Every structure is written in C-alpha cells, then in structure tokens.
Tab-separated table of C-alpha atoms in Angstrom:
chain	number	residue	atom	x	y	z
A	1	UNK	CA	39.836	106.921	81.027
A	2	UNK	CA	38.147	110.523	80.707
A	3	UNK	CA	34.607	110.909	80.414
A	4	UNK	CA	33.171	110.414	77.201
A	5	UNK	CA	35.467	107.846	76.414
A	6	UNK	CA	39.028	105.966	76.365
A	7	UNK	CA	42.285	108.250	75.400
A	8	UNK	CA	45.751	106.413	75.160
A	9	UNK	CA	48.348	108.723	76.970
A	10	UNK	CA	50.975	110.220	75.231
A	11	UNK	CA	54.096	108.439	74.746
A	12	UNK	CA	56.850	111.015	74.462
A	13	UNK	CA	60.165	109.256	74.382
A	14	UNK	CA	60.407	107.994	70.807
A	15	UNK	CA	63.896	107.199	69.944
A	16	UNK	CA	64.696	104.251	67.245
A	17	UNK	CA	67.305	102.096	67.223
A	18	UNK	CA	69.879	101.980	63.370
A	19	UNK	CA	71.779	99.232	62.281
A	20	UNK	CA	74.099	101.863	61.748
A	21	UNK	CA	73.480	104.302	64.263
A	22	UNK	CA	72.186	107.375	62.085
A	23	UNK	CA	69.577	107.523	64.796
A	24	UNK	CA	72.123	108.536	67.580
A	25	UNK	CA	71.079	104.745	69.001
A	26	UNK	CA	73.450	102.099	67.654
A	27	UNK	CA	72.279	98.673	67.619
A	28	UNK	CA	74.977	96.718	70.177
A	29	UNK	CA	74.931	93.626	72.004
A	30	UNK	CA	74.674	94.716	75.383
A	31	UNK	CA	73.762	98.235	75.544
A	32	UNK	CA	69.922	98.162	75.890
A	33	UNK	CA	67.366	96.972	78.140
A	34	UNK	CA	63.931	96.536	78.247
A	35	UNK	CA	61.709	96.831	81.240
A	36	UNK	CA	58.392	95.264	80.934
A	37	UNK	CA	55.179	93.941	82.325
A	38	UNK	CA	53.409	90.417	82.434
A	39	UNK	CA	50.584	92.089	82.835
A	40	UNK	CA	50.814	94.423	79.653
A	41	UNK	CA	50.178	93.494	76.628
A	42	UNK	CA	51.990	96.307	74.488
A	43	UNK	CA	55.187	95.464	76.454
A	44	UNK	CA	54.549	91.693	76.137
A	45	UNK	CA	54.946	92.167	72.275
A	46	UNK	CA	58.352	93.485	73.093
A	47	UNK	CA	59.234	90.488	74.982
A	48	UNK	CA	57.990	88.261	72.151
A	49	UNK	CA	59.503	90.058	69.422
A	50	UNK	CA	63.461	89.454	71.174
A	51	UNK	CA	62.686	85.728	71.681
A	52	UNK	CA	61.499	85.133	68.159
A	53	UNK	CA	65.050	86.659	66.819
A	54	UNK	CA	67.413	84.829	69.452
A	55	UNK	CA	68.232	88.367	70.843
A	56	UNK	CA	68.540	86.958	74.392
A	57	UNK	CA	71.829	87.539	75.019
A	58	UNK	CA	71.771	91.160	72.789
A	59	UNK	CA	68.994	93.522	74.373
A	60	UNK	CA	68.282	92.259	78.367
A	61	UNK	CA	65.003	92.211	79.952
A	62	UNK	CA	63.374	92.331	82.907
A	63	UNK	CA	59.891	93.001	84.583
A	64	UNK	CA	58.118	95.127	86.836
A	65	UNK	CA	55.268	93.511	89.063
A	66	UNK	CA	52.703	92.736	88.521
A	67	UNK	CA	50.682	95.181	90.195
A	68	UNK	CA	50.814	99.263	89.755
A	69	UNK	CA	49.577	101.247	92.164
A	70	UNK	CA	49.351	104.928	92.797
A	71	UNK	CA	53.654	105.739	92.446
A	72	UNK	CA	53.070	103.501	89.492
A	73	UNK	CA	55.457	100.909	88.367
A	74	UNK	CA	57.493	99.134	90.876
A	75	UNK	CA	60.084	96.735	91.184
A	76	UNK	CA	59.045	94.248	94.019
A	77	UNK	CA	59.999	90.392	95.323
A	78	UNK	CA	57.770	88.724	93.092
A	79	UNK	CA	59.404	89.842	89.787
A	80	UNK	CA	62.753	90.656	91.514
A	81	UNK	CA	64.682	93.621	91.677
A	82	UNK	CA	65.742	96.194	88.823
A	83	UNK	CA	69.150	94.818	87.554
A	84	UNK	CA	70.662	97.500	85.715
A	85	UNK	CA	69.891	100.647	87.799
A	86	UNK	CA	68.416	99.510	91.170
A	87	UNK	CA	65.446	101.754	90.934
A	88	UNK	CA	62.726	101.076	93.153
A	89	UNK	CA	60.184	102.890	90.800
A	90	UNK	CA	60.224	102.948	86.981
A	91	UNK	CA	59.130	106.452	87.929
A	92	UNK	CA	62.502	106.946	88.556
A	93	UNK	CA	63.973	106.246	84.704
A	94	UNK	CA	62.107	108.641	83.320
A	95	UNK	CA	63.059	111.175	85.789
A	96	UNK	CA	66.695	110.444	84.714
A	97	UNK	CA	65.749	111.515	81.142
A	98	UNK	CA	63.866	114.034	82.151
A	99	UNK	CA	64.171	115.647	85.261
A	100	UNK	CA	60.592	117.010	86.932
A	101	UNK	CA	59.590	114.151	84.129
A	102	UNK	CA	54.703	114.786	85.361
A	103	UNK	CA	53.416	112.511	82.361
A	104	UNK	CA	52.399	108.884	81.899
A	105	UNK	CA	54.751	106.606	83.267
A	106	UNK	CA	54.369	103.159	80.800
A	107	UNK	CA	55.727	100.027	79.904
A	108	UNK	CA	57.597	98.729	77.272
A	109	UNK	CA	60.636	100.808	78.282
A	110	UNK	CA	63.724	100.415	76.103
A	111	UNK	CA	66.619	101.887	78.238
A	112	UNK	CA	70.343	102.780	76.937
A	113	UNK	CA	72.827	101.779	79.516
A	114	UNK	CA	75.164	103.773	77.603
A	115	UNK	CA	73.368	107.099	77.538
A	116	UNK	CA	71.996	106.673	81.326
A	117	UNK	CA	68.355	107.473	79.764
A	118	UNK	CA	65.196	106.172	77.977
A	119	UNK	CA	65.480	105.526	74.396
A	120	UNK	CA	61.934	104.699	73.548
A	121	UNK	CA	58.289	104.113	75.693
A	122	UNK	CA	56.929	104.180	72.110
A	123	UNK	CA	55.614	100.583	71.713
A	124	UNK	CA	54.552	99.929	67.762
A	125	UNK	CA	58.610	101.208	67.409
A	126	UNK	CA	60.278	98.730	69.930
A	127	UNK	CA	59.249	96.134	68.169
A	128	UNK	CA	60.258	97.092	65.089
A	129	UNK	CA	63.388	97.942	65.767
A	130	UNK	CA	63.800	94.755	67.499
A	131	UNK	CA	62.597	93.154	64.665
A	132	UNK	CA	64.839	94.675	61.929
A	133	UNK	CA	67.798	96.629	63.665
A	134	UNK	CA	69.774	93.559	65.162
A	135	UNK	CA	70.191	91.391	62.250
A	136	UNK	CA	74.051	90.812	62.982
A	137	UNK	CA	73.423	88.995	65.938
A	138	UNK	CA	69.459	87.721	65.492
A	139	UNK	CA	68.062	84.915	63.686
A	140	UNK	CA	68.267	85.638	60.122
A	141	UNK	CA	65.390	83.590	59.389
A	142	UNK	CA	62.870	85.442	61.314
A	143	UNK	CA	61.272	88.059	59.801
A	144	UNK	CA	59.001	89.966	61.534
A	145	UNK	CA	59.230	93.187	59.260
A	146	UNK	CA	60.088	91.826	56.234
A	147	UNK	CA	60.402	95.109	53.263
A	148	UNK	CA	58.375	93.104	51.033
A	149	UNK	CA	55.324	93.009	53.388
A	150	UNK	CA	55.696	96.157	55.009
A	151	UNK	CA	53.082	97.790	53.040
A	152	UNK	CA	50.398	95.109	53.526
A	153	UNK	CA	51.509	94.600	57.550
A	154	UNK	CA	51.272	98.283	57.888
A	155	UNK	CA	47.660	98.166	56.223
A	156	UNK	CA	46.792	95.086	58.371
A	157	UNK	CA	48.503	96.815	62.408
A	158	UNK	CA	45.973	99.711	62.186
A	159	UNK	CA	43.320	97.532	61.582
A	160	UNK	CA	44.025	95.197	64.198
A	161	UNK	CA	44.798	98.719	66.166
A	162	UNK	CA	42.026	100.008	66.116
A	163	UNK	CA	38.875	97.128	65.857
A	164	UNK	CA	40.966	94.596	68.286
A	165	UNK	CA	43.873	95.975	70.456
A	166	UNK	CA	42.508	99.444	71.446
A	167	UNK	CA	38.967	98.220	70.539
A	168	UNK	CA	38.573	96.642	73.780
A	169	UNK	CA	39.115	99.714	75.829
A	170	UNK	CA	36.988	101.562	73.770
A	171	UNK	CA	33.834	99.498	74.325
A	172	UNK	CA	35.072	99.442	78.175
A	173	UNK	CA	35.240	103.472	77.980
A	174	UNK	CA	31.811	103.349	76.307
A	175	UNK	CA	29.717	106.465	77.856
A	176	UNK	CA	26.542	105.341	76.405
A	177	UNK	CA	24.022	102.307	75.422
A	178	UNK	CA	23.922	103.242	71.832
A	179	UNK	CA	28.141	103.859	71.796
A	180	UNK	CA	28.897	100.460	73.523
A	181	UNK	CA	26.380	98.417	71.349
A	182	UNK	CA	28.713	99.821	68.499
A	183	UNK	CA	31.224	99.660	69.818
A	184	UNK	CA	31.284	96.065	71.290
A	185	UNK	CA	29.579	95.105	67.437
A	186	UNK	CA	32.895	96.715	66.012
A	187	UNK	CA	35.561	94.304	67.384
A	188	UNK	CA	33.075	91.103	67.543
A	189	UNK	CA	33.070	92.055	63.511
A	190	UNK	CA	36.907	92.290	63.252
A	191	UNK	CA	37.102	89.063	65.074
A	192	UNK	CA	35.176	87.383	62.921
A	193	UNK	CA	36.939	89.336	60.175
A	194	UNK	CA	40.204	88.063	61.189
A	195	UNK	CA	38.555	84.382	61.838
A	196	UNK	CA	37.734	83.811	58.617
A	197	UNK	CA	40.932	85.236	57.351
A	198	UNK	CA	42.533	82.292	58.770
A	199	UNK	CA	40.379	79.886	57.871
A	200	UNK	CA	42.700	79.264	54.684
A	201	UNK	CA	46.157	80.336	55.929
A	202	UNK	CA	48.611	79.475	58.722
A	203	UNK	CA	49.471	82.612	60.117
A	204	UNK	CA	48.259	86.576	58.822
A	205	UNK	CA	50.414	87.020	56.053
A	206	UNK	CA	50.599	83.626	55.125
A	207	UNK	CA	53.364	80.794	56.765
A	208	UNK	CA	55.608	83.610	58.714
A	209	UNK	CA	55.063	85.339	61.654
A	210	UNK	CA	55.174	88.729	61.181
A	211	UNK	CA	54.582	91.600	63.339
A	212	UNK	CA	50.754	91.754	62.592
A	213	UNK	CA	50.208	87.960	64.334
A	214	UNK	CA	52.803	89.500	67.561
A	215	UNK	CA	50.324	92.495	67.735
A	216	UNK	CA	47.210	90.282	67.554
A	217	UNK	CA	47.403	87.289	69.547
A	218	UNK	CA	48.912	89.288	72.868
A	219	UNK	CA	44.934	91.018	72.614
A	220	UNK	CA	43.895	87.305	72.328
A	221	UNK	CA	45.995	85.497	75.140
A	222	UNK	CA	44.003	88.427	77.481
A	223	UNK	CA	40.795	88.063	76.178
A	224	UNK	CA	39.061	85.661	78.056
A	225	UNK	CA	40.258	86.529	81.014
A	226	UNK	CA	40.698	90.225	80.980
A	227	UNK	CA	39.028	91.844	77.660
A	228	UNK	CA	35.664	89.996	77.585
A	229	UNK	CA	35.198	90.025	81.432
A	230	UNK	CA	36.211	93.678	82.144
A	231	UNK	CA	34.582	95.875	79.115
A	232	UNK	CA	31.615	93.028	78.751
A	233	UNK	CA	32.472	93.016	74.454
A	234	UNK	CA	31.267	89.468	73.449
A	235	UNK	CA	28.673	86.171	74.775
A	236	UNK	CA	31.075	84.135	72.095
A	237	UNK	CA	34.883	83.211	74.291
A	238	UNK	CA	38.151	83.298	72.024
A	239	UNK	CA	37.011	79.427	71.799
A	240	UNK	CA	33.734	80.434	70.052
A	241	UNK	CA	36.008	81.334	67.413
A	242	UNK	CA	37.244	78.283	65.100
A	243	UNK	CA	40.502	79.766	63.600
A	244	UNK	CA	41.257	82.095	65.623
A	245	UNK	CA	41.314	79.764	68.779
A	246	UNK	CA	43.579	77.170	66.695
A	247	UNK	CA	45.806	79.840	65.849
A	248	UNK	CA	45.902	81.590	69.037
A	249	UNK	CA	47.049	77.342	70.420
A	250	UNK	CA	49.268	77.423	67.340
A	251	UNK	CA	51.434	80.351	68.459
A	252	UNK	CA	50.856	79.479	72.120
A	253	UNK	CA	52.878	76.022	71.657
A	254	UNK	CA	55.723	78.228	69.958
A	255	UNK	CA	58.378	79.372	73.066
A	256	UNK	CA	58.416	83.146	71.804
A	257	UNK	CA	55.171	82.915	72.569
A	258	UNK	CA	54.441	80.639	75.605
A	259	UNK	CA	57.888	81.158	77.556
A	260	UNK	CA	56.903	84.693	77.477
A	261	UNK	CA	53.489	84.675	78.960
A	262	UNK	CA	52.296	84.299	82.148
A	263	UNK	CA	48.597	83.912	82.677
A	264	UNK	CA	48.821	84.370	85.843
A	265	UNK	CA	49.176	87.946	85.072
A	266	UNK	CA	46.060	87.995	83.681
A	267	UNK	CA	43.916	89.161	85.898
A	268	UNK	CA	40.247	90.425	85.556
A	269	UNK	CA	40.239	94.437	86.051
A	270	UNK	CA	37.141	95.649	86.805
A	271	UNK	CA	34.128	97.142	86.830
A	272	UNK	CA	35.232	100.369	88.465
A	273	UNK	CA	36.549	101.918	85.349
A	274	UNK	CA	33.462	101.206	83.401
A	275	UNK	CA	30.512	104.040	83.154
A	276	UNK	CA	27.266	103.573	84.931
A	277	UNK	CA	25.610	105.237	82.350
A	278	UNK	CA	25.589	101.978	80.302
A	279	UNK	CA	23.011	100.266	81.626
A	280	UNK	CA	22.822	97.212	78.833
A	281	UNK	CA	26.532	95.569	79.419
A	282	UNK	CA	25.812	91.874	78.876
A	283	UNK	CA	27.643	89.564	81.965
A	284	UNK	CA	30.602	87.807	81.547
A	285	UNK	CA	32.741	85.745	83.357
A	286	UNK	CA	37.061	85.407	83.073
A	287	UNK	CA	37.587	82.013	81.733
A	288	UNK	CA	40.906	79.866	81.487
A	289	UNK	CA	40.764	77.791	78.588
A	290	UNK	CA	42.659	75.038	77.690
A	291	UNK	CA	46.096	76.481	75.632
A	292	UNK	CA	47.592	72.955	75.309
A	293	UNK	CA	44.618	71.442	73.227
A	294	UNK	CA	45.820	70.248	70.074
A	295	UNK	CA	45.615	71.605	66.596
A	296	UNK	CA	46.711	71.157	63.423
A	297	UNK	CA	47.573	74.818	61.876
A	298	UNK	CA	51.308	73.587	60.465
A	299	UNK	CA	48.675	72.132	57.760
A	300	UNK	CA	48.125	75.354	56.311
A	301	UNK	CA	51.840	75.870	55.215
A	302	UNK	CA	51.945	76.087	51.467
C-alpha cells in the first residue's frame, strides 16, 4: 500500500487455458495445478470455481499457509507440503518461469506440470478458464460463463470490482478524512445496491450461479471478520443486510462454497497498514456470525 493510496501489483504471468489448445495451454485432465490460499480471497474463487464444475480429479489443488511472511508464500505443516514440485517457497515457481523472477509473488497460481512453469497468476482469467475450458470432463450443467450472459456478467464483475472487492482496500488505503468518508460511503452504497438487487432474485443473474455471485460472496464470507474490522468501512455487519446475508447463507450451505472455505483463515489484519492521517475511522470489531442459520432463497427460483 503506497502513500496516497492502495495499488494492486502487477500480475505478469497471464496465460489462458483453450479447449483446443490455440493458446499453447491445452485443457487436460491432469496437467495443471493450482496453488492457493485460505486466506485469499482472489485464489479462493479459483478453488470455488473447480468444485462447482466437478473438476476435482482434472486440475489439482493445493494450499499455501496460512501465513506470509517476509520470503512470502510458504509451504508449511499446517497446510502440508507442496505435492507436485516440493518447493519450500512459492517464490520458488516463479523463479522457474522466470529466472531472477523481483516482482509480486501472489496467489491463485495455475501451474503446468507439463511445461515445468506458471501458466497464469492472473486471477479474473483462472476462473474463467476453469469455468469454460474443461467442459469434456466438468459438469455440463454449470455454467459459470455462460455466452449468453457474458455481456451483462462482464458489466456486473467491474462493478462488483471496483465498489466491493477492491473497494475495501481502498477505504483501508484511504490517506485522508474527506477520501475515506467517500470512500467507505462508496461500497456501503454498492452493498446496498447489490441488497436490493436480490431482494427479487435467487442469485445475480437470476437462478444460476455465475461468475459474478463467485466474485462477490468470497468479499462477503471476509467481511465481518476481515473487511469491516481492518479498513473500519461500515457500523451495519453483512447481517445488517437482509438479502445479501440470506444469500451469502444460501451459497454458504452449497459445498463449492462451504467445503472450500475455512474461516479460520479469516483473520483480522490490522491497523498497521492503515494511515494515521485519518483521524475519523469509526471502531469495529471482527464478528463470526452464524453461516448455518436458515433461509429460504431456493424460493426465488422462477
């Protein structure tokens, strides 16, 4: 986080994966992996995205812990060791696509076994591909990406982008009262936006999950314990929030969803990121609601 605000790093490894391979990366059972991070929400939506299509047994996975600290991502007891390359570091795969590799070292991580290097560290892509490039082995009724919605789920992603996922980090990187009053006033609005929204529908384009809802509720799974508490955004919990609380539970009891998250992982980050120069930061406290409450959101389904 720089001063004068919150820049995302650069994410230079951007390969895609083809049905057909015109990419240079075919989609095959068995030749990719993923390495990703409780803790992270961009590589969570990875995680969720290859559960909701049965890809299991297709692209592997496993996870860095929990904790980075100054070498950065590292495979340790609690989330067991790397099983495809033994590296101690995840330092270490991008210094086998790149030799001398000095950027940002990130999760999601889609590695080729085949190739011996990254393919992508590009998360909106993973995803997709995931979504799209391994229908000859995934479930052929989920749909993340469907062609017919792309427009609309395109339109919808930057919007939950930029009020929601990265909105957070922006009011925590907030370098003065005036910019985190807006700031904080900016995603409180989308949420509300996005509450009402559901108020008449099951999920965000209707009674599929697409890749808008993946991209959405891994912001709200963190924000109660993580979001709110660290970059002080809201007085109003997720539960303040009628729909969106319901619909958060609603994907929650789904096992794409809850077999992939460990709250746990959760944990509150700060305040030494945030900027003493804001003085007016309102005080809030992590809070572990109750996931397993019922609802009643299979009631929207036309």
């Amino acid at each position: 986080m720089k001063k004068g605000g919150w820049n995302r790093p650069r994410y230079p490894f951007q390969g895609r994966i083809t049905a057909d391979g015109s990419s240079g990366y075919r989609a095959e059972p068995g030749r990719y992996h993923l390495y990703i991070s409780h803790r992270c929400p961009w590589a969570h939506r990875s995680a969720i995205v290859r559960r909701l299509k049965g890809l299991e047994d297709v692209v592997s996975l496993s996870y860095v812990d929990d904790e980075r600290d100054g070498r950065g991502w590292a495979f340790r007891e609690k989330r067991g060791a790397d099983p495809v390359n033994g590296f101690r570091f995840l330092r270490e795969a991008y210094e086998a696509t790149e030799p001398g590799y000095e950027g940002h070292v990130s999760v999601p991580v889609l590695w080729d076994r085949e190739s011996g290097r990254i393919v992508s560290n590009n998360f909106p892509d993973i995803t997709l591909d995931l979504g799209t490039a391994f229908e000859e082995w995934g479930d052929p009724d989920v749909r993340p990406y469907p062609v017919e919605l792309r427009e609309k789920i395109d339109e919808l992603n930057a919007y939950i982008y930029d009020n929601v996922n990265e909105g957070t980090y922006r009011v925590a990187g907030a370098h003065t009262n005036d910019a985190y009053t807006e700031k904080r006033r900016r995603v409180i609005s989308a949420l509300e936006t996005l509450d009402e929204r559901l108020s008449d529908r099951r999920f965000l384009h209707g009674d599929s999950i697409t890749e808008s809802d993946v991209r959405l509720w891994v912001t709200l799974a963190r924000f109660d314990l993580t979001y709110n508490p660290f970059a002080k955004i809201s007085e109003r919990r997720l539960t303040d929030f009628p729909n969106l609380w319901a619909y958060a539970r609603d994907l929650h009891s789904l096992p794409a969803f809850r077999e992939t998250t460990d709250f746990g992982a959760f944990s509150h980050l700060g305040p030494p990121f945030l900027d003493e120069a804001v003085t007016n930061r309102i005080e809030v406290e992590p809070y572990r609601a109750d996931w397993d409450e019922p609802q009643d959101r299979a009631s929207l389904a036309r």
